[in-house]
Structures are given as structure tokens and as C-alpha cells.
Amino acid sequence: MKNDASAPSDFALSRRRLLGFGLAFAGAAAFNLVPGFQLLASAQASVPASAQKIADHFSSVKSMSGEFVQFGPKGEQSGGKFFLERPGKIRFNYDGASNFKVISDGTSVVILNKKLNTSDLYPLSKTPLKLLLDDRIDLSGGRVKSVKQEDDLTTIQLADKSVFGNSKITMMFDPKSSELRQWTITDAQGKDTTVMIFNVKEGVSFAADTFAIDYTANRELNTKTR
């Protein structure tokens, strides 16, 4: 998997496709994720204690960094490095000539493409990434759409229709270590983007500007391009 990340294809990520990963984070069809889910009977259905334990462990990891491979709705592949700081902060530095970056500062998410000279800004609260980056991933209530437990994988699907419509996020954890392995974000059109992470380090420190968004530059750029 590391070899794939070191030389990802340089494809033009569309704004809609990036938002599909909540933005950015395929392939439920490729990985056949959805058909195996055990759907919870209702919003009040009992969540397995082991699943909540895994979610609590992931929530307790306040910072991490590593590498990622991303698969788009048509099997497109790219990769790069990511940095996460809870609550609400994440950054993806994509490899390739497009020099894509996706940054969340805890309030907003910006999608930067220096090659195309674009900077698109969205509220974090309106993307499924919010569920991934919350201070605590609470599996109680109607946000849990499915939980599937297997010997080698625990899959948890979350959605919040009142916040971001029909989009949803599916997270896959190692049941022994409780470590996050990958997630799939399904957008409102039913298109999936999957991100697999590896070489992960936890408890890391970041420079003060790692998750900074230049709102002035964003505003000026979008004013010029109107």
C-alpha cells in the first residue's frame, strides 16, 4: 500500500468529488462495504458496548499524522500525508502537480488547488468530516445507521440528515487495537470516496500554522474570479 501512495496518479479532483469525501475522503462499490451492514432497527437501537469502546478510544487520540491513499468514485487514486488534531482540525497534503490541500481549522474547510488557482471554503459543520473530528464520537441516538462487528474489523456508519442531508461517513476500525484503518464518505448523490491511512503516529505536535486558513486570501481570490 505504501508503494501506491508514493506514486499516486495525478488526476484533477473536482470540487464535488472532494466534498464527497466530506470533502475529500471510494469506492464502497470497489470495497463492497455497504451490502454487509447490519442496519440498526431504529434510532433508539442499542449500540454494542464494544463499538462504543472503539469509538471512545479513537476519540481519545487527540492528534495523529500519517500517510493516506484515496480512491474516488470511479476508482481514481491519489495519496499524500495527513495531519489531525481534535477537535475539528485536519489537513491533507496531496502528492502530485496539482498541489491540492484540504485544511480544516475547526470552523471551516478550505480546498486549495494552486495549479488551478482556486480556493473553496465550506463550513465544517455541514460536512461529514465533523463526525470524524468531533471531540467525542458518541454512538448513541439517531446518528448511528449501522454497526458491523467481525473478527478483524468493526465498521460503524454515521449520518446526521439535519446537518448535511443524505451524506454519511463509514469508519472501519481494528477491533483489537481500536485504531482507525479507513473511512468512506458517501455524498448526497450516493458517490463514495474512501481514504485508507497507514504509517500513523499518535500524540504528535504540530506547528501553529498547520491548520491555519488564510481567509483574506480566500476572499480576495474569489472576488477576482467572479
PDB file of C-alpha atoms in Angstrom:
ATOM      1  CA  MET A   1       0.000   0.000   0.000  1.00  0.00           C
ATOM      2  CA  LYS A   2       2.889   2.335   0.698  1.00  0.00           C
ATOM      3  CA  ASN A   3       4.130   1.881  -2.838  1.00  0.00           C
ATOM      4  CA  ASP A   4       0.764   3.086  -4.152  1.00  0.00           C
ATOM      5  CA  ALA A   5       0.944   6.223  -2.055  1.00  0.00           C
ATOM      6  CA  SER A   6       4.454   7.101  -3.142  1.00  0.00           C
ATOM      7  CA  ALA A   7       3.443   7.457  -6.765  1.00  0.00           C
ATOM      8  CA  PRO A   8      -0.260   8.323  -6.940  1.00  0.00           C
ATOM      9  CA  SER A   9      -1.863   9.277 -10.212  1.00  0.00           C
ATOM     10  CA  ASP A  10      -2.081  13.000 -10.717  1.00  0.00           C
ATOM     11  CA  PHE A  11      -5.740  13.479 -11.537  1.00  0.00           C
ATOM     12  CA  ALA A  12      -7.861  16.614 -11.377  1.00  0.00           C
ATOM     13  CA  LEU A  13     -10.019  16.335  -8.256  1.00  0.00           C
ATOM     14  CA  SER A  14     -13.323  18.057  -8.778  1.00  0.00           C
ATOM     15  CA  ARG A  15     -14.893  20.204  -6.079  1.00  0.00           C
ATOM     16  CA  ARG A  16     -17.900  17.900  -5.923  1.00  0.00           C
ATOM     17  CA  ARG A  17     -15.678  14.844  -5.547  1.00  0.00           C
ATOM     18  CA  LEU A  18     -13.732  16.488  -2.753  1.00  0.00           C
ATOM     19  CA  LEU A  19     -16.929  17.345  -0.963  1.00  0.00           C
ATOM     20  CA  GLY A  20     -17.857  13.718  -1.336  1.00  0.00           C
ATOM     21  CA  PHE A  21     -15.029  12.751   0.981  1.00  0.00           C
ATOM     22  CA  GLY A  22     -16.849  15.092   3.187  1.00  0.00           C
ATOM     23  CA  LEU A  23     -14.763  16.761   1.129  1.00  0.00           C
ATOM     24  CA  ALA A  24     -12.314  14.599   0.364  1.00  0.00           C
ATOM     25  CA  PHE A  25     -12.258  11.198   1.922  1.00  0.00           C
ATOM     26  CA  ALA A  26     -14.207   5.258  -2.887  1.00  0.00           C
ATOM     27  CA  GLY A  27     -15.192   3.030  -3.579  1.00  0.00           C
ATOM     28  CA  ALA A  28     -17.884   1.472  -1.417  1.00  0.00           C
ATOM     29  CA  ALA A  29     -18.613  -0.298  -4.638  1.00  0.00           C
ATOM     30  CA  ALA A  30     -14.977  -1.306  -5.011  1.00  0.00           C
ATOM     31  CA  PHE A  31     -14.682  -2.485  -1.419  1.00  0.00           C
ATOM     32  CA  ASN A  32     -18.275  -3.739  -1.201  1.00  0.00           C
ATOM     33  CA  LEU A  33     -18.770  -2.038   2.146  1.00  0.00           C
ATOM     34  CA  VAL A  34     -22.446  -1.257   2.261  1.00  0.00           C
ATOM     35  CA  PRO A  35     -24.174  -4.594   1.494  1.00  0.00           C
ATOM     36  CA  GLY A  36     -22.749  -6.273   4.594  1.00  0.00           C
ATOM     37  CA  PHE A  37     -24.018  -3.775   7.113  1.00  0.00           C
ATOM     38  CA  GLN A  38     -26.280  -4.875   9.926  1.00  0.00           C
ATOM     39  CA  LEU A  39     -28.737  -1.997   9.947  1.00  0.00           C
ATOM     40  CA  LEU A  40     -29.945  -0.846  13.330  1.00  0.00           C
ATOM     41  CA  ALA A  41     -33.681  -1.213  13.718  1.00  0.00           C
ATOM     42  CA  SER A  42     -34.229   2.391  14.762  1.00  0.00           C
ATOM     43  CA  ALA A  43     -32.501   5.485  16.059  1.00  0.00           C
ATOM     44  CA  GLN A  44     -33.049   4.122  19.563  1.00  0.00           C
ATOM     45  CA  ALA A  45     -31.496   0.728  18.815  1.00  0.00           C
ATOM     46  CA  SER A  46     -28.819  -0.483  21.189  1.00  0.00           C
ATOM     47  CA  VAL A  47     -25.244   0.203  20.129  1.00  0.00           C
ATOM     48  CA  PRO A  48     -22.827  -2.619  21.032  1.00  0.00           C
ATOM     49  CA  ALA A  49     -20.660  -1.647  24.005  1.00  0.00           C
ATOM     50  CA  SER A  50     -17.581  -2.878  22.138  1.00  0.00           C
ATOM     51  CA  ALA A  51     -18.322  -0.472  19.267  1.00  0.00           C
ATOM     52  CA  GLN A  52     -18.659   2.490  21.643  1.00  0.00           C
ATOM     53  CA  LYS A  53     -15.406   1.422  23.311  1.00  0.00           C
ATOM     54  CA  ILE A  54     -13.631   1.570  19.953  1.00  0.00           C
ATOM     55  CA  ALA A  55     -15.150   4.975  19.188  1.00  0.00           C
ATOM     56  CA  ASP A  56     -14.107   6.237  22.628  1.00  0.00           C
ATOM     57  CA  HIS A  57     -10.544   5.065  22.058  1.00  0.00           C
ATOM     58  CA  PHE A  58     -10.363   6.842  18.704  1.00  0.00           C
ATOM     59  CA  SER A  59     -11.830   9.979  20.280  1.00  0.00           C
ATOM     60  CA  SER A  60      -9.135   9.862  22.970  1.00  0.00           C
ATOM     61  CA  VAL A  61      -6.433  10.235  20.329  1.00  0.00           C
ATOM     62  CA  LYS A  62      -6.110  13.998  20.236  1.00  0.00           C
ATOM     63  CA  SER A  63      -3.549  14.211  17.451  1.00  0.00           C
ATOM     64  CA  MET A  64      -2.119  11.993  14.734  1.00  0.00           C
ATOM     65  CA  SER A  65      -0.292  12.127  11.438  1.00  0.00           C
ATOM     66  CA  GLY A  66       0.460   9.653   8.684  1.00  0.00           C
ATOM     67  CA  GLU A  67       0.058   8.806   5.036  1.00  0.00           C
ATOM     68  CA  PHE A  68      -3.107   8.171   3.062  1.00  0.00           C
ATOM     69  CA  VAL A  69      -4.332   6.667  -0.174  1.00  0.00           C
ATOM     70  CA  GLN A  70      -7.612   7.986  -1.535  1.00  0.00           C
ATOM     71  CA  PHE A  71      -9.917   6.276  -4.022  1.00  0.00           C
ATOM     72  CA  GLY A  72     -12.521   8.318  -5.895  1.00  0.00           C
ATOM     73  CA  PRO A  73     -15.963   7.274  -7.166  1.00  0.00           C
ATOM     74  CA  LYS A  74     -14.532   5.929 -10.442  1.00  0.00           C
ATOM     75  CA  GLY A  75     -11.507   4.290  -8.872  1.00  0.00           C
ATOM     76  CA  GLU A  76      -9.250   7.314  -9.250  1.00  0.00           C
ATOM     77  CA  GLN A  77      -6.303   7.130  -6.881  1.00  0.00           C
ATOM     78  CA  SER A  78      -4.141   9.717  -5.186  1.00  0.00           C
ATOM     79  CA  GLY A  79      -2.235   9.946  -1.936  1.00  0.00           C
ATOM     80  CA  GLY A  80      -0.218  12.096   0.367  1.00  0.00           C
ATOM     81  CA  LYS A  81       0.177  12.966   4.021  1.00  0.00           C
ATOM     82  CA  PHE A  82      -2.405  13.929   6.621  1.00  0.00           C
ATOM     83  CA  PHE A  83      -2.375  15.664   9.994  1.00  0.00           C
ATOM     84  CA  LEU A  84      -5.223  15.575  12.537  1.00  0.00           C
ATOM     85  CA  GLU A  85      -5.813  17.453  15.758  1.00  0.00           C
ATOM     86  CA  ARG A  86      -9.012  17.042  17.710  1.00  0.00           C
ATOM     87  CA  PRO A  87     -11.457  18.719  17.818  1.00  0.00           C
ATOM     88  CA  GLY A  88     -12.149  19.777  14.260  1.00  0.00           C
ATOM     89  CA  LYS A  89      -8.718  20.153  12.686  1.00  0.00           C
ATOM     90  CA  ILE A  90      -7.322  18.173   9.781  1.00  0.00           C
ATOM     91  CA  ARG A  91      -5.010  18.753   6.848  1.00  0.00           C
ATOM     92  CA  PHE A  92      -4.367  16.719   3.705  1.00  0.00           C
ATOM     93  CA  ASN A  93      -1.336  17.461   1.556  1.00  0.00           C
ATOM     94  CA  TYR A  94      -1.812  15.663  -1.759  1.00  0.00           C
ATOM     95  CA  ASP A  95       1.110  14.473  -3.848  1.00  0.00           C
ATOM     96  CA  GLY A  96       1.264  15.484  -7.486  1.00  0.00           C
ATOM     97  CA  ALA A  97       1.480  18.562  -9.672  1.00  0.00           C
ATOM     98  CA  SER A  98      -1.961  19.876  -8.688  1.00  0.00           C
ATOM     99  CA  ASN A  99      -0.590  20.611  -5.208  1.00  0.00           C
ATOM    100  CA  PHE A 100      -4.001  20.017  -3.654  1.00  0.00           C
ATOM    101  CA  LYS A 101      -4.500  20.811   0.008  1.00  0.00           C
ATOM    102  CA  VAL A 102      -7.581  20.363   2.162  1.00  0.00           C
ATOM    103  CA  ILE A 103      -7.499  22.104   5.534  1.00  0.00           C
ATOM    104  CA  SER A 104      -9.982  22.343   8.380  1.00  0.00           C
ATOM    105  CA  ASP A 105      -9.287  24.805  11.176  1.00  0.00           C
ATOM    106  CA  GLY A 106     -12.153  23.611  13.375  1.00  0.00           C
ATOM    107  CA  THR A 107     -14.687  26.002  11.884  1.00  0.00           C
ATOM    108  CA  SER A 108     -14.239  25.949   8.121  1.00  0.00           C
ATOM    109  CA  VAL A 109     -12.780  23.661   5.484  1.00  0.00           C
ATOM    110  CA  VAL A 110     -10.828  25.071   2.564  1.00  0.00           C
ATOM    111  CA  ILE A 111      -9.953  23.202  -0.635  1.00  0.00           C
ATOM    112  CA  LEU A 112      -6.855  24.663  -2.274  1.00  0.00           C
ATOM    113  CA  ASN A 113      -5.688  23.937  -5.814  1.00  0.00           C
ATOM    114  CA  LYS A 114      -2.678  26.061  -6.632  1.00  0.00           C
ATOM    115  CA  LYS A 115      -2.475  24.682 -10.154  1.00  0.00           C
ATOM    116  CA  LEU A 116      -5.985  25.962 -10.953  1.00  0.00           C
ATOM    117  CA  ASN A 117      -5.639  28.887  -8.545  1.00  0.00           C
ATOM    118  CA  THR A 118      -8.857  28.046  -6.694  1.00  0.00           C
ATOM    119  CA  SER A 119      -9.760  28.264  -3.027  1.00  0.00           C
ATOM    120  CA  ASP A 120     -13.177  26.929  -1.976  1.00  0.00           C
ATOM    121  CA  LEU A 121     -14.451  27.423   1.560  1.00  0.00           C
ATOM    122  CA  TYR A 122     -17.155  25.410   3.359  1.00  0.00           C
ATOM    123  CA  PRO A 123     -18.475  25.221   6.945  1.00  0.00           C
ATOM    124  CA  LEU A 124     -17.045  22.173   8.722  1.00  0.00           C
ATOM    125  CA  SER A 125     -20.423  21.662  10.411  1.00  0.00           C
ATOM    126  CA  LYS A 126     -22.004  20.956   7.013  1.00  0.00           C
ATOM    127  CA  THR A 127     -19.660  18.099   6.107  1.00  0.00           C
ATOM    128  CA  PRO A 128     -19.438  14.501   7.398  1.00  0.00           C
ATOM    129  CA  LEU A 129     -15.857  15.252   8.439  1.00  0.00           C
ATOM    130  CA  LYS A 130     -17.345  16.870  11.529  1.00  0.00           C
ATOM    131  CA  LEU A 131     -18.376  13.439  12.815  1.00  0.00           C
ATOM    132  CA  LEU A 132     -14.851  12.135  12.329  1.00  0.00           C
ATOM    133  CA  LEU A 133     -13.271  15.139  14.058  1.00  0.00           C
ATOM    134  CA  ASP A 134     -15.637  15.651  16.986  1.00  0.00           C
ATOM    135  CA  ASP A 135     -14.105  15.759  20.457  1.00  0.00           C
ATOM    136  CA  ARG A 136     -16.030  12.579  21.213  1.00  0.00           C
ATOM    137  CA  ILE A 137     -17.691  10.209  18.772  1.00  0.00           C
ATOM    138  CA  ASP A 138     -20.990   9.469  20.505  1.00  0.00           C
ATOM    139  CA  LEU A 139     -22.737   6.442  19.024  1.00  0.00           C
ATOM    140  CA  SER A 140     -25.984   6.942  20.904  1.00  0.00           C
ATOM    141  CA  GLY A 141     -29.050   8.396  19.209  1.00  0.00           C
ATOM    142  CA  GLY A 142     -30.040   8.525  15.574  1.00  0.00           C
ATOM    143  CA  ARG A 143     -26.651   9.266  14.041  1.00  0.00           C
ATOM    144  CA  VAL A 144     -25.695   5.582  14.018  1.00  0.00           C
ATOM    145  CA  LYS A 145     -27.050   3.935  10.881  1.00  0.00           C
ATOM    146  CA  SER A 146     -25.229   0.611  11.125  1.00  0.00           C
ATOM    147  CA  VAL A 147     -22.684  -1.319  13.118  1.00  0.00           C
ATOM    148  CA  LYS A 148     -20.975  -4.456  11.848  1.00  0.00           C
ATOM    149  CA  GLN A 149     -18.614  -6.454  14.012  1.00  0.00           C
ATOM    150  CA  GLU A 150     -16.245  -9.045  12.591  1.00  0.00           C
ATOM    151  CA  ASP A 151     -13.164 -10.748  13.970  1.00  0.00           C
ATOM    152  CA  ASP A 152     -10.801  -8.476  12.061  1.00  0.00           C
ATOM    153  CA  LEU A 153     -12.879  -5.338  11.524  1.00  0.00           C
ATOM    154  CA  THR A 154     -15.519  -3.196  13.194  1.00  0.00           C
ATOM    155  CA  THR A 155     -17.498  -0.986  10.799  1.00  0.00           C
ATOM    156  CA  ILE A 156     -19.554   1.965  12.058  1.00  0.00           C
ATOM    157  CA  GLN A 157     -21.705   4.125   9.787  1.00  0.00           C
ATOM    158  CA  LEU A 158     -22.847   7.568  10.940  1.00  0.00           C
ATOM    159  CA  ALA A 159     -25.118  10.179   9.406  1.00  0.00           C
ATOM    160  CA  ASP A 160     -26.879  13.334  10.514  1.00  0.00           C
ATOM    161  CA  LYS A 161     -29.526  14.329   7.993  1.00  0.00           C
ATOM    162  CA  SER A 162     -30.437  17.511   9.849  1.00  0.00           C
ATOM    163  CA  VAL A 163     -26.901  18.820   9.368  1.00  0.00           C
ATOM    164  CA  PHE A 164     -25.625  17.606   5.991  1.00  0.00           C
ATOM    165  CA  GLY A 165     -28.528  15.908   4.290  1.00  0.00           C
ATOM    166  CA  ASN A 166     -28.031  12.462   2.831  1.00  0.00           C
ATOM    167  CA  SER A 167     -24.256  12.366   3.197  1.00  0.00           C
ATOM    168  CA  LYS A 168     -22.808   9.760   5.561  1.00  0.00           C
ATOM    169  CA  ILE A 169     -19.491   8.510   6.854  1.00  0.00           C
ATOM    170  CA  THR A 170     -18.469   4.903   7.343  1.00  0.00           C
ATOM    171  CA  MET A 171     -15.483   4.235   9.606  1.00  0.00           C
ATOM    172  CA  MET A 172     -13.580   0.949   9.823  1.00  0.00           C
ATOM    173  CA  PHE A 173     -11.537   0.077  12.914  1.00  0.00           C
ATOM    174  CA  ASP A 174      -9.209  -2.688  14.000  1.00  0.00           C
ATOM    175  CA  PRO A 175     -11.206  -4.343  16.835  1.00  0.00           C
ATOM    176  CA  LYS A 176      -8.037  -5.385  18.709  1.00  0.00           C
ATOM    177  CA  SER A 177      -6.112  -2.112  18.695  1.00  0.00           C
ATOM    178  CA  SER A 178      -9.159   0.189  18.174  1.00  0.00           C
ATOM    179  CA  GLU A 179      -7.140   2.021  15.516  1.00  0.00           C
ATOM    180  CA  LEU A 180      -8.894   3.668  12.579  1.00  0.00           C
ATOM    181  CA  ARG A 181      -7.978   1.925   9.307  1.00  0.00           C
ATOM    182  CA  GLN A 182     -10.089   3.716   6.721  1.00  0.00           C
ATOM    183  CA  TRP A 183     -13.258   5.676   6.152  1.00  0.00           C
ATOM    184  CA  THR A 184     -15.692   6.146   3.298  1.00  0.00           C
ATOM    185  CA  ILE A 185     -17.756   9.255   2.797  1.00  0.00           C
ATOM    186  CA  THR A 186     -20.876   8.936   0.679  1.00  0.00           C
ATOM    187  CA  ASP A 187     -22.198  12.201  -0.727  1.00  0.00           C
ATOM    188  CA  ALA A 188     -25.812  13.143  -1.362  1.00  0.00           C
ATOM    189  CA  GLN A 189     -25.597  11.694  -4.888  1.00  0.00           C
ATOM    190  CA  GLY A 190     -24.536   8.315  -3.492  1.00  0.00           C
ATOM    191  CA  LYS A 191     -20.934   8.658  -4.707  1.00  0.00           C
ATOM    192  CA  ASP A 192     -18.235   7.288  -2.440  1.00  0.00           C
ATOM    193  CA  THR A 193     -14.726   8.336  -1.614  1.00  0.00           C
ATOM    194  CA  THR A 194     -12.564   6.085   0.556  1.00  0.00           C
ATOM    195  CA  VAL A 195      -9.422   7.041   2.428  1.00  0.00           C
ATOM    196  CA  MET A 196      -7.059   4.402   3.796  1.00  0.00           C
ATOM    197  CA  ILE A 197      -4.462   5.556   6.332  1.00  0.00           C
ATOM    198  CA  PHE A 198      -1.155   3.983   7.335  1.00  0.00           C
ATOM    199  CA  ASN A 199       2.200   4.739   8.956  1.00  0.00           C
ATOM    200  CA  VAL A 200       0.151   6.556  11.598  1.00  0.00           C
ATOM    201  CA  LYS A 201       1.777   8.273  14.567  1.00  0.00           C
ATOM    202  CA  GLU A 202      -0.317   9.338  17.540  1.00  0.00           C
ATOM    203  CA  GLY A 203       0.234  12.104  20.071  1.00  0.00           C
ATOM    204  CA  VAL A 204       2.214  14.300  17.712  1.00  0.00           C
ATOM    205  CA  SER A 205       2.711  18.065  17.909  1.00  0.00           C
ATOM    206  CA  PHE A 206       2.214  20.477  15.022  1.00  0.00           C
ATOM    207  CA  ALA A 207       3.409  23.930  14.075  1.00  0.00           C
ATOM    208  CA  ALA A 208       0.981  26.688  14.980  1.00  0.00           C
ATOM    209  CA  ASP A 209       0.051  27.369  11.357  1.00  0.00           C
ATOM    210  CA  THR A 210      -0.543  23.739  10.290  1.00  0.00           C
ATOM    211  CA  PHE A 211      -4.322  24.128  10.275  1.00  0.00           C
ATOM    212  CA  ALA A 212      -4.466  27.855   9.523  1.00  0.00           C
ATOM    213  CA  ILE A 213      -6.779  29.112   6.789  1.00  0.00           C
ATOM    214  CA  ASP A 214      -5.965  32.405   5.081  1.00  0.00           C
ATOM    215  CA  TYR A 215      -9.477  33.874   4.918  1.00  0.00           C
ATOM    216  CA  THR A 216      -8.243  37.132   3.438  1.00  0.00           C
ATOM    217  CA  ALA A 217      -6.510  35.379   0.542  1.00  0.00           C
ATOM    218  CA  ASN A 218      -9.582  33.210   0.003  1.00  0.00           C
ATOM    219  CA  ARG A 219     -11.847  36.237  -0.143  1.00  0.00           C
ATOM    220  CA  GLU A 220      -9.544  38.162  -2.475  1.00  0.00           C
ATOM    221  CA  LEU A 221      -9.087  35.217  -4.828  1.00  0.00           C
ATOM    222  CA  ASN A 222     -12.806  34.531  -5.104  1.00  0.00           C
ATOM    223  CA  THR A 223     -13.574  38.232  -5.567  1.00  0.00           C
ATOM    224  CA  LYS A 224     -11.160  38.383  -8.527  1.00  0.00           C
ATOM    225  CA  THR A 225     -12.565  35.267 -10.183  1.00  0.00           C
ATOM    226  CA  ARG A 226     -16.212  36.295 -10.104  1.00  0.00           C
TER     227      ARG A 226
END
